[in-house]
Amino acid sequence: MSGILRELLCVSEKAANIARACRQQEALFQLLIEEKKEGEKNKKFAVDFKTLADVLVQEVIKQNMENKFPGLGKKIFGEESNEFTNDLGEKIIMRLCPTEEETVDLLNKVLNGNKLASEALAKVVHQDVVFSDPALDAIEINIPQDTLGVWVDPIDSTYQYIKGSADIKSNQGIFPSGLQCVTILIGVCDIQTGVPLMGVINQPFVSQDLNTLRWKGQCYWGLSYMGTNIHSFLPPVSTRNSSETQSQVTQNPSSEAECSHPFSAVISTSEKETIKAALSRVCGERIFRAAGAGYKSLCVVLGLVDIYIFSEDTTFKWDSCAAHAILRAMGGGMVDLKECLERNPNSGLDLPQLVYHVGNRGAAGVDQWANKGGLIAYRSKKQLETFLSLLLRHLAPVDAHT
């Protein structure tokens, strides 16, 4: 089991290398964009893109995992179709070939004969990656492989990836937009219960060398199974928040603002006004906007905020499974917002955790895997219960039942 997680870490790093390689040259990058077809579109965006980087990453993950763990490749589910149409109208199925030369030939067809670009990409795709973490090496857990399913979002926040902004300033450690919001998400669930068991979040663009303009990334993981909970080392919040913000909190922890607004939250720029209004009463000015569902979830994992809340139905199983597994390993989780608002807190029922094994009845295309009731990501169950009671108090009664 930990062998699978180790391999997922390696393959996420290979995926990050592909994502970085595809961004090195703007001229090359323009070749890699193809608009998504109707059934694959996320209705949140008027224009949604499929990049070759997306598809390459997804296929590399599938093929690598299948090679190491036969049978698992067929249980890897993702957002991307691997079919491309080139300028000649040829339909090409993108896959990882056994040799670098064969991958060059296939990429050459997709890229309309651009051999330099095809060779550069194929080299990265076939490059071996070694990734280790002492915390993970110290454990050995076995779970039957046939009970596992894998959700992959090869490049989350595709819009930010395509836009490629490298000079966005963070707000108390949280980036509202830019390449820092791009993540590679791999979540493993139990296909019988839908419970998330393992998660990997790779952030390919964390810091840029101003001399070489090369990017370095960071990888986070978590495992939660049968009472064993372990996750990657997280630097203390003080090293991630700005020193000014941290010193204010440290020197004056019982300030009036902290007492009256004990929570911080990250939200989407498209969040509904009713939710934003209620949140402002719960969190005051400690509400942050950021791009990418994966990145917003990561902000909770890293302790930059207490809560990630999203009331719409435009996140999907591949967006949430990885972070959900990591948060479970930390004592937190990810719940259905609509069900939380309709739930009687005195009923004694468990919180409505998101599950990953069944689709939405009657839905088609990507919508069958949407998180229909919205979501809340959190690090502490006790904190979540308090947050929900405050949120409900400030939401109009009609909002709790729509």
Tab-separated table of C-alpha atoms in Angstrom:
chain	number	residue	atom	x	y	z
A	1	MET	CA	0.000	0.000	0.000
A	2	SER	CA	2.697	2.475	0.943
A	3	GLY	CA	4.446	1.145	-2.196
A	4	ILE	CA	1.558	2.551	-4.244
A	5	LEU	CA	1.808	5.886	-2.448
A	6	ARG	CA	5.565	5.979	-3.028
A	7	GLU	CA	5.015	5.395	-6.748
A	8	LEU	CA	2.303	8.078	-6.857
A	9	LEU	CA	4.785	10.560	-5.359
A	10	CYS	CA	7.337	9.688	-8.061
A	11	VAL	CA	4.779	9.933	-10.845
A	12	SER	CA	3.438	13.258	-9.489
A	13	GLU	CA	6.978	14.639	-9.660
A	14	LYS	CA	7.337	13.406	-13.238
A	15	ALA	CA	3.984	15.087	-13.942
A	16	ALA	CA	5.281	18.331	-12.403
A	17	ASN	CA	8.355	18.132	-14.662
A	18	ILE	CA	6.067	17.841	-17.699
A	19	ALA	CA	3.990	20.820	-16.524
A	20	ARG	CA	7.147	22.906	-16.030
A	21	ALA	CA	8.623	21.816	-19.382
A	22	CYS	CA	5.462	22.828	-21.229
A	23	ARG	CA	5.680	26.339	-19.753
A	24	GLN	CA	9.317	27.053	-20.582
A	25	GLN	CA	8.690	28.493	-24.056
A	26	GLU	CA	5.634	30.594	-24.815
A	27	ALA	CA	5.778	29.677	-28.528
A	28	LEU	CA	5.780	25.974	-27.644
A	29	PHE	CA	3.024	26.454	-25.111
A	30	GLN	CA	0.689	28.012	-27.671
A	31	LEU	CA	0.878	24.762	-29.646
A	32	LEU	CA	-0.353	22.753	-26.705
A	33	ILE	CA	-3.818	24.219	-26.262
A	34	GLU	CA	-6.970	22.719	-27.701
A	35	GLU	CA	-10.463	23.701	-26.687
A	36	LYS	CA	-12.459	21.033	-24.847
A	37	LYS	CA	-15.432	19.355	-26.499
A	38	GLU	CA	-18.996	19.916	-25.274
A	39	GLY	CA	-19.327	16.875	-22.989
A	40	GLU	CA	-16.016	17.614	-21.253
A	41	LYS	CA	-16.602	21.296	-20.524
A	42	ASN	CA	-16.852	22.607	-17.003
A	43	LYS	CA	-19.878	24.908	-17.063
A	44	LYS	CA	-18.165	27.301	-14.628
A	45	PHE	CA	-15.993	28.673	-17.439
A	46	ALA	CA	-17.236	30.200	-20.677
A	47	VAL	CA	-14.052	28.943	-22.342
A	48	ASP	CA	-12.384	25.820	-20.999
A	49	PHE	CA	-9.171	24.357	-22.375
A	50	LYS	CA	-7.590	20.997	-22.729
A	51	THR	CA	-3.810	21.155	-22.916
A	52	LEU	CA	-1.527	18.481	-24.191
A	53	ALA	CA	0.254	18.849	-20.855
A	54	ASP	CA	-2.990	17.788	-19.100
A	55	VAL	CA	-3.379	14.708	-21.251
A	56	LEU	CA	0.309	13.763	-21.134
A	57	VAL	CA	0.318	13.977	-17.347
A	58	GLN	CA	-2.805	11.848	-17.051
A	59	GLU	CA	-1.497	9.192	-19.449
A	60	VAL	CA	1.936	9.112	-17.766
A	61	ILE	CA	0.258	8.534	-14.386
A	62	LYS	CA	-1.941	5.754	-15.809
A	63	GLN	CA	0.865	3.990	-17.651
A	64	ASN	CA	3.433	4.247	-14.863
A	65	MET	CA	1.015	2.898	-12.272
A	66	GLU	CA	-0.112	0.099	-14.600
A	67	ASN	CA	3.513	-0.915	-15.215
A	68	LYS	CA	4.281	-1.146	-11.478
A	69	PHE	CA	0.867	-2.379	-10.309
A	70	PRO	CA	-0.842	-4.354	-13.119
A	71	GLY	CA	-4.583	-3.758	-13.194
A	72	LEU	CA	-4.477	-0.407	-11.372
A	73	GLY	CA	-4.199	1.646	-14.576
A	74	LYS	CA	-7.752	0.654	-15.523
A	75	LYS	CA	-9.047	2.103	-12.246
A	76	ILE	CA	-7.509	5.543	-12.704
A	77	PHE	CA	-10.181	8.105	-13.536
A	78	GLY	CA	-9.576	11.675	-14.622
A	79	GLU	CA	-10.963	14.746	-16.254
A	80	GLU	CA	-9.234	14.513	-19.614
A	81	SER	CA	-10.106	12.714	-22.822
A	82	ASN	CA	-6.904	11.551	-24.532
A	83	GLU	CA	-8.202	12.226	-28.063
A	84	PHE	CA	-6.720	15.063	-30.117
A	85	THR	CA	-7.469	16.412	-33.582
A	86	ASN	CA	-4.580	17.989	-35.501
A	87	ASP	CA	-4.651	20.588	-38.316
A	88	LEU	CA	-5.129	17.850	-40.895
A	89	GLY	CA	-8.275	16.701	-39.133
A	90	GLU	CA	-6.630	13.466	-37.995
A	91	LYS	CA	-7.925	12.021	-34.720
A	92	ILE	CA	-5.022	10.902	-32.545
A	93	ILE	CA	-5.241	8.937	-29.281
A	94	MET	CA	-2.527	10.251	-26.981
A	95	ARG	CA	-0.790	7.539	-24.980
A	96	LEU	CA	2.598	6.831	-23.485
A	97	CYS	CA	4.562	4.623	-25.902
A	98	PRO	CA	7.101	1.997	-24.780
A	99	THR	CA	10.064	3.973	-26.169
A	100	GLU	CA	10.997	7.656	-26.330
A	101	GLU	CA	11.284	7.465	-30.142
A	102	GLU	CA	7.727	6.138	-30.507
A	103	THR	CA	6.400	8.878	-28.196
A	104	VAL	CA	8.235	11.480	-30.343
A	105	ASP	CA	6.472	10.129	-33.465
A	106	LEU	CA	3.047	10.247	-31.784
A	107	LEU	CA	3.586	13.753	-30.357
A	108	ASN	CA	4.808	14.873	-33.783
A	109	LYS	CA	1.387	14.021	-35.212
A	110	VAL	CA	-0.447	15.906	-32.460
A	111	LEU	CA	1.860	18.915	-32.834
A	112	ASN	CA	1.549	19.082	-36.618
A	113	GLY	CA	5.152	18.122	-37.331
A	114	ASN	CA	6.882	20.261	-34.705
A	115	LYS	CA	9.726	17.819	-34.082
A	116	LEU	CA	11.712	19.991	-31.647
A	117	ALA	CA	8.720	20.357	-29.360
A	118	SER	CA	7.895	16.640	-29.676
A	119	GLU	CA	11.449	15.600	-28.782
A	120	ALA	CA	11.614	17.960	-25.789
A	121	LEU	CA	8.325	16.644	-24.380
A	122	ALA	CA	9.104	12.981	-25.023
A	123	LYS	CA	12.416	13.351	-23.184
A	124	VAL	CA	10.657	14.601	-20.044
A	125	VAL	CA	7.927	11.964	-20.318
A	126	HIS	CA	10.464	9.120	-20.389
A	127	GLN	CA	12.823	10.570	-17.766
A	128	ASP	CA	13.096	8.531	-14.566
A	129	VAL	CA	12.257	10.363	-11.350
A	130	VAL	CA	13.359	9.372	-7.857
A	131	PHE	CA	11.333	10.745	-4.947
A	132	SER	CA	11.627	9.696	-1.338
A	133	ASP	CA	10.307	10.819	2.022
A	134	PRO	CA	11.741	9.308	5.233
A	135	ALA	CA	8.330	9.552	6.958
A	136	LEU	CA	6.786	7.350	4.275
A	137	ASP	CA	9.737	4.967	4.095
A	138	ALA	CA	9.256	4.192	7.797
A	139	ILE	CA	5.809	2.583	7.331
A	140	GLU	CA	4.473	-0.448	5.509
A	141	ILE	CA	0.718	-0.861	5.090
A	142	ASN	CA	-1.034	-3.364	2.885
A	143	ILE	CA	-4.490	-2.788	1.428
A	144	PRO	CA	-5.935	-5.078	-1.246
A	145	GLN	CA	-5.207	-3.389	-4.570
A	146	ASP	CA	-8.540	-4.512	-6.030
A	147	THR	CA	-10.401	-2.265	-3.573
A	148	LEU	CA	-8.654	0.904	-4.805
A	149	GLY	CA	-9.743	3.558	-7.285
A	150	VAL	CA	-7.687	6.601	-8.267
A	151	TRP	CA	-8.940	10.102	-9.141
A	152	VAL	CA	-6.536	12.331	-11.076
A	153	ASP	CA	-6.669	16.002	-11.974
A	154	PRO	CA	-3.529	16.261	-14.110
A	155	ILE	CA	-3.341	20.052	-14.015
A	156	ASP	CA	-5.856	21.803	-11.760
A	157	SER	CA	-6.409	25.514	-12.432
A	158	THR	CA	-5.743	25.146	-16.152
A	159	TYR	CA	-6.644	28.793	-16.740
A	160	GLN	CA	-3.869	29.985	-14.402
A	161	TYR	CA	-1.495	27.495	-16.033
A	162	ILE	CA	-2.256	28.847	-19.509
A	163	LYS	CA	-2.114	32.479	-18.350
A	164	GLY	CA	1.226	31.805	-16.662
A	165	SER	CA	1.479	34.827	-14.324
A	166	ALA	CA	4.691	34.582	-12.313
A	167	ASP	CA	4.683	37.918	-10.493
A	168	ILE	CA	1.501	37.744	-8.366
A	169	LYS	CA	2.033	38.814	-4.749
A	170	SER	CA	0.646	36.653	-1.970
A	171	ASN	CA	-1.777	37.896	0.674
A	172	GLN	CA	-0.647	36.476	4.029
A	173	GLY	CA	0.895	33.516	2.219
A	174	ILE	CA	-2.122	32.905	-0.067
A	175	PHE	CA	-1.847	33.582	-3.813
A	176	PRO	CA	-5.084	34.935	-5.338
A	177	SER	CA	-3.979	33.799	-8.815
A	178	GLY	CA	-0.882	32.905	-10.797
A	179	LEU	CA	1.173	29.783	-11.407
A	180	GLN	CA	1.395	29.084	-7.662
A	181	CYS	CA	-2.310	28.124	-7.813
A	182	VAL	CA	-1.612	25.260	-10.232
A	183	THR	CA	-1.649	21.776	-8.670
A	184	ILE	CA	-1.435	18.144	-9.729
A	185	LEU	CA	-3.963	16.106	-7.740
A	186	ILE	CA	-3.937	12.333	-7.213
A	187	GLY	CA	-6.415	10.824	-4.763
A	188	VAL	CA	-6.912	7.147	-3.922
A	189	CYS	CA	-10.248	5.914	-2.566
A	190	ASP	CA	-11.870	2.670	-1.486
A	191	ILE	CA	-14.186	1.833	-4.401
A	192	GLN	CA	-16.558	-0.082	-2.109
A	193	THR	CA	-17.076	2.629	0.535
A	194	GLY	CA	-15.950	5.767	-1.331
A	195	VAL	CA	-13.668	6.764	1.554
A	196	PRO	CA	-10.479	8.630	0.494
A	197	LEU	CA	-7.371	6.737	1.663
A	198	MET	CA	-4.329	8.420	0.105
A	199	GLY	CA	-3.681	11.803	-1.427
A	200	VAL	CA	-0.855	13.540	-3.269
A	201	ILE	CA	-0.859	17.256	-4.088
A	202	ASN	CA	2.081	18.423	-6.190
A	203	GLN	CA	2.540	22.168	-6.592
A	204	PRO	CA	4.911	22.507	-9.593
A	205	PHE	CA	5.369	26.292	-9.405
A	206	VAL	CA	6.300	27.364	-5.879
A	207	SER	CA	9.437	29.482	-6.364
A	208	GLN	CA	11.243	30.772	-9.419
A	209	ASP	CA	14.982	31.312	-9.846
A	210	LEU	CA	15.207	34.882	-11.154
A	211	ASN	CA	18.462	34.142	-12.996
A	212	THR	CA	17.475	30.963	-14.837
A	213	LEU	CA	13.678	31.546	-14.657
A	214	ARG	CA	13.365	27.861	-13.719
A	215	TRP	CA	10.676	26.864	-11.235
A	216	LYS	CA	10.892	24.601	-8.199
A	217	GLY	CA	7.887	22.817	-6.732
A	218	GLN	CA	6.683	21.135	-3.557
A	219	CYS	CA	4.832	17.888	-2.905
A	220	TYR	CA	2.427	17.023	-0.055
A	221	TRP	CA	0.900	13.649	0.780
A	222	GLY	CA	-1.276	11.899	3.335
A	223	LEU	CA	-2.449	8.372	4.146
A	224	SER	CA	-5.395	7.398	6.343
A	225	TYR	CA	-6.304	3.731	6.738
A	226	MET	CA	-7.580	1.556	9.598
A	227	GLY	CA	-6.354	3.841	12.371
A	228	THR	CA	-3.031	4.680	10.713
A	229	ASN	CA	-2.787	8.377	9.867
A	230	ILE	CA	0.424	9.811	8.474
A	231	HIS	CA	1.239	12.802	6.302
A	232	SER	CA	4.186	14.711	4.890
A	233	PHE	CA	6.027	17.219	7.037
A	234	LEU	CA	4.412	20.648	6.969
A	235	PRO	CA	6.522	23.697	7.810
A	236	PRO	CA	5.193	25.717	10.761
A	237	VAL	CA	2.649	28.376	9.809
A	238	SER	CA	5.059	31.101	10.945
A	239	THR	CA	7.398	30.289	8.039
A	240	ARG	CA	4.546	30.462	5.520
A	241	ASN	CA	2.660	33.547	6.663
A	242	SER	CA	4.167	36.973	6.281
A	243	SER	CA	6.227	37.948	9.311
A	244	GLU	CA	4.010	40.986	9.891
A	245	THR	CA	0.821	38.920	10.055
A	246	GLN	CA	2.391	36.256	12.219
A	247	SER	CA	3.820	38.721	14.714
A	248	GLN	CA	0.402	40.358	15.120
A	249	VAL	CA	-1.228	37.012	15.886
A	250	THR	CA	1.600	35.914	18.172
A	251	GLN	CA	1.922	39.124	20.142
A	252	ASN	CA	-1.769	39.776	20.533
A	253	PRO	CA	-3.657	36.492	20.218
A	254	SER	CA	-6.719	37.732	22.092
A	255	SER	CA	-7.176	40.888	20.040
A	256	GLU	CA	-10.723	42.093	19.485
A	257	ALA	CA	-10.684	41.051	15.812
A	258	GLU	CA	-9.538	37.524	16.696
A	259	CYS	CA	-12.225	37.118	19.350
A	260	SER	CA	-15.116	38.389	17.250
A	261	HIS	CA	-13.952	36.628	14.068
A	262	PRO	CA	-12.195	33.435	15.119
A	263	PHE	CA	-12.129	31.815	11.666
A	264	SER	CA	-10.335	32.407	8.381
A	265	ALA	CA	-11.603	31.089	5.035
A	266	VAL	CA	-10.541	30.839	1.414
A	267	ILE	CA	-13.212	31.154	-1.277
A	268	SER	CA	-13.651	31.230	-5.031
A	269	THR	CA	-13.976	34.573	-6.804
A	270	SER	CA	-17.320	33.264	-8.116
A	271	GLU	CA	-18.785	32.513	-4.667
A	272	LYS	CA	-22.450	33.499	-4.120
A	273	GLU	CA	-23.178	36.830	-2.462
A	274	THR	CA	-25.322	35.230	0.272
A	275	ILE	CA	-22.429	33.001	1.347
A	276	LYS	CA	-19.937	35.874	1.169
A	277	ALA	CA	-22.199	38.074	3.295
A	278	ALA	CA	-22.588	35.379	5.969
A	279	LEU	CA	-18.855	34.620	5.860
A	280	SER	CA	-17.961	38.256	6.411
A	281	ARG	CA	-19.884	38.111	9.699
A	282	VAL	CA	-18.079	34.915	10.735
A	283	CYS	CA	-14.574	35.734	9.479
A	284	GLY	CA	-14.510	39.527	9.271
A	285	GLU	CA	-11.698	40.539	6.947
A	286	ARG	CA	-10.026	37.128	7.159
A	287	ILE	CA	-11.560	35.951	3.876
A	288	PHE	CA	-9.134	35.210	1.051
A	289	ARG	CA	-9.870	34.675	-2.628
A	290	ALA	CA	-7.803	32.215	-4.631
A	291	ALA	CA	-7.870	30.305	-7.904
A	292	GLY	CA	-8.021	26.522	-8.219
A	293	ALA	CA	-9.975	24.070	-6.075
A	294	GLY	CA	-6.809	22.064	-5.446
A	295	TYR	CA	-4.875	25.127	-4.324
A	296	LYS	CA	-7.658	26.354	-2.037
A	297	SER	CA	-7.789	22.899	-0.422
A	298	LEU	CA	-3.993	23.013	-0.060
A	299	CYS	CA	-4.323	26.319	1.816
A	300	VAL	CA	-6.346	24.420	4.451
A	301	VAL	CA	-3.834	21.532	4.516
A	302	LEU	CA	-1.014	24.019	5.093
A	303	GLY	CA	-2.891	25.810	7.872
A	304	LEU	CA	-2.963	29.115	5.987
A	305	VAL	CA	-6.738	29.182	6.567
A	306	ASP	CA	-9.176	27.204	8.710
A	307	ILE	CA	-11.837	26.591	6.067
A	308	TYR	CA	-12.293	26.312	2.308
A	309	ILE	CA	-15.960	26.754	1.445
A	310	PHE	CA	-17.585	26.515	-1.984
A	311	SER	CA	-21.354	26.536	-2.503
A	312	GLU	CA	-21.558	25.753	-6.227
A	313	ASP	CA	-21.548	22.395	-8.031
A	314	THR	CA	-18.518	23.008	-10.274
A	315	THR	CA	-15.885	21.023	-8.396
A	316	PHE	CA	-15.517	17.323	-9.106
A	317	LYS	CA	-14.253	14.119	-7.493
A	318	TRP	CA	-10.825	14.596	-9.096
A	319	ASP	CA	-10.644	18.094	-7.559
A	320	SER	CA	-11.316	16.989	-3.987
A	321	CYS	CA	-10.191	13.387	-3.415
A	322	ALA	CA	-6.445	14.068	-2.920
A	323	ALA	CA	-6.860	16.908	-0.417
A	324	HIS	CA	-9.681	15.046	1.341
A	325	ALA	CA	-7.366	12.073	1.995
A	326	ILE	CA	-4.579	14.326	3.326
A	327	LEU	CA	-7.004	16.213	5.575
A	328	ARG	CA	-8.372	12.889	6.924
A	329	ALA	CA	-4.809	11.919	7.840
A	330	MET	CA	-4.560	15.203	9.757
A	331	GLY	CA	-7.843	14.776	11.624
A	332	GLY	CA	-9.927	16.898	9.257
A	333	GLY	CA	-12.018	16.166	6.189
A	334	MET	CA	-14.236	17.467	3.405
A	335	VAL	CA	-18.008	17.595	3.697
A	336	ASP	CA	-21.053	18.333	1.544
A	337	LEU	CA	-22.007	21.956	2.285
A	338	LYS	CA	-25.700	21.665	1.359
A	339	GLU	CA	-26.175	18.592	3.565
A	340	CYS	CA	-24.364	20.344	6.429
A	341	LEU	CA	-26.712	23.324	6.206
A	342	GLU	CA	-29.766	21.050	6.197
A	343	ARG	CA	-28.504	18.800	8.991
A	344	ASN	CA	-29.823	19.034	12.532
A	345	PRO	CA	-26.675	19.494	14.664
A	346	ASN	CA	-28.407	17.727	17.568
A	347	SER	CA	-29.317	14.639	15.523
A	348	GLY	CA	-26.122	12.815	16.459
A	349	LEU	CA	-25.550	11.964	12.785
A	350	ASP	CA	-22.022	11.970	11.404
A	351	LEU	CA	-20.912	14.856	9.226
A	352	PRO	CA	-21.744	14.238	5.528
A	353	GLN	CA	-18.264	13.450	4.192
A	354	LEU	CA	-17.781	13.513	0.420
A	355	VAL	CA	-17.527	10.019	-1.112
A	356	TYR	CA	-15.835	8.918	-4.319
A	357	HIS	CA	-17.402	5.667	-5.541
A	358	VAL	CA	-20.810	6.659	-6.951
A	359	GLY	CA	-21.868	9.208	-9.558
A	360	ASN	CA	-24.808	11.606	-9.439
A	361	ARG	CA	-27.963	9.852	-10.600
A	362	GLY	CA	-29.363	11.161	-13.881
A	363	ALA	CA	-26.330	13.331	-14.673
A	364	ALA	CA	-24.288	13.044	-17.879
A	365	GLY	CA	-20.690	13.828	-18.862
A	366	VAL	CA	-18.526	15.363	-16.149
A	367	ASP	CA	-21.619	16.385	-14.151
A	368	GLN	CA	-22.078	12.826	-12.875
A	369	TRP	CA	-18.880	13.311	-10.847
A	370	ALA	CA	-19.635	16.838	-9.587
A	371	ASN	CA	-19.708	17.634	-5.873
A	372	LYS	CA	-23.350	18.662	-6.262
A	373	GLY	CA	-23.886	20.103	-2.797
A	374	GLY	CA	-20.730	22.211	-2.733
A	375	LEU	CA	-18.075	21.517	-0.119
A	376	ILE	CA	-16.255	22.579	3.032
A	377	ALA	CA	-12.648	21.497	3.662
A	378	TYR	CA	-11.455	21.675	7.276
A	379	ARG	CA	-8.614	20.581	9.559
A	380	SER	CA	-10.525	20.049	12.806
A	381	LYS	CA	-13.997	18.539	13.356
A	382	LYS	CA	-14.589	20.643	16.465
A	383	GLN	CA	-13.651	23.786	14.542
A	384	LEU	CA	-15.992	22.827	11.718
A	385	GLU	CA	-18.954	22.329	14.081
A	386	THR	CA	-18.386	25.784	15.609
A	387	PHE	CA	-17.943	27.349	12.166
A	388	LEU	CA	-21.172	25.779	10.873
A	389	SER	CA	-23.187	26.981	13.866
A	390	LEU	CA	-21.942	30.551	13.277
A	391	LEU	CA	-22.512	30.349	9.518
A	392	LEU	CA	-26.080	29.072	9.957
A	393	ARG	CA	-26.823	31.872	12.380
A	394	HIS	CA	-25.896	34.446	9.738
A	395	LEU	CA	-27.477	32.774	6.721
A	396	ALA	CA	-31.095	33.635	5.924
A	397	PRO	CA	-33.341	30.570	6.570
A	398	VAL	CA	-34.103	30.259	2.853
A	399	ASP	CA	-30.401	29.767	2.042
A	400	ALA	CA	-30.105	26.736	4.298
A	401	HIS	CA	-32.655	24.837	2.222
A	402	THR	CA	-31.896	25.784	-1.376
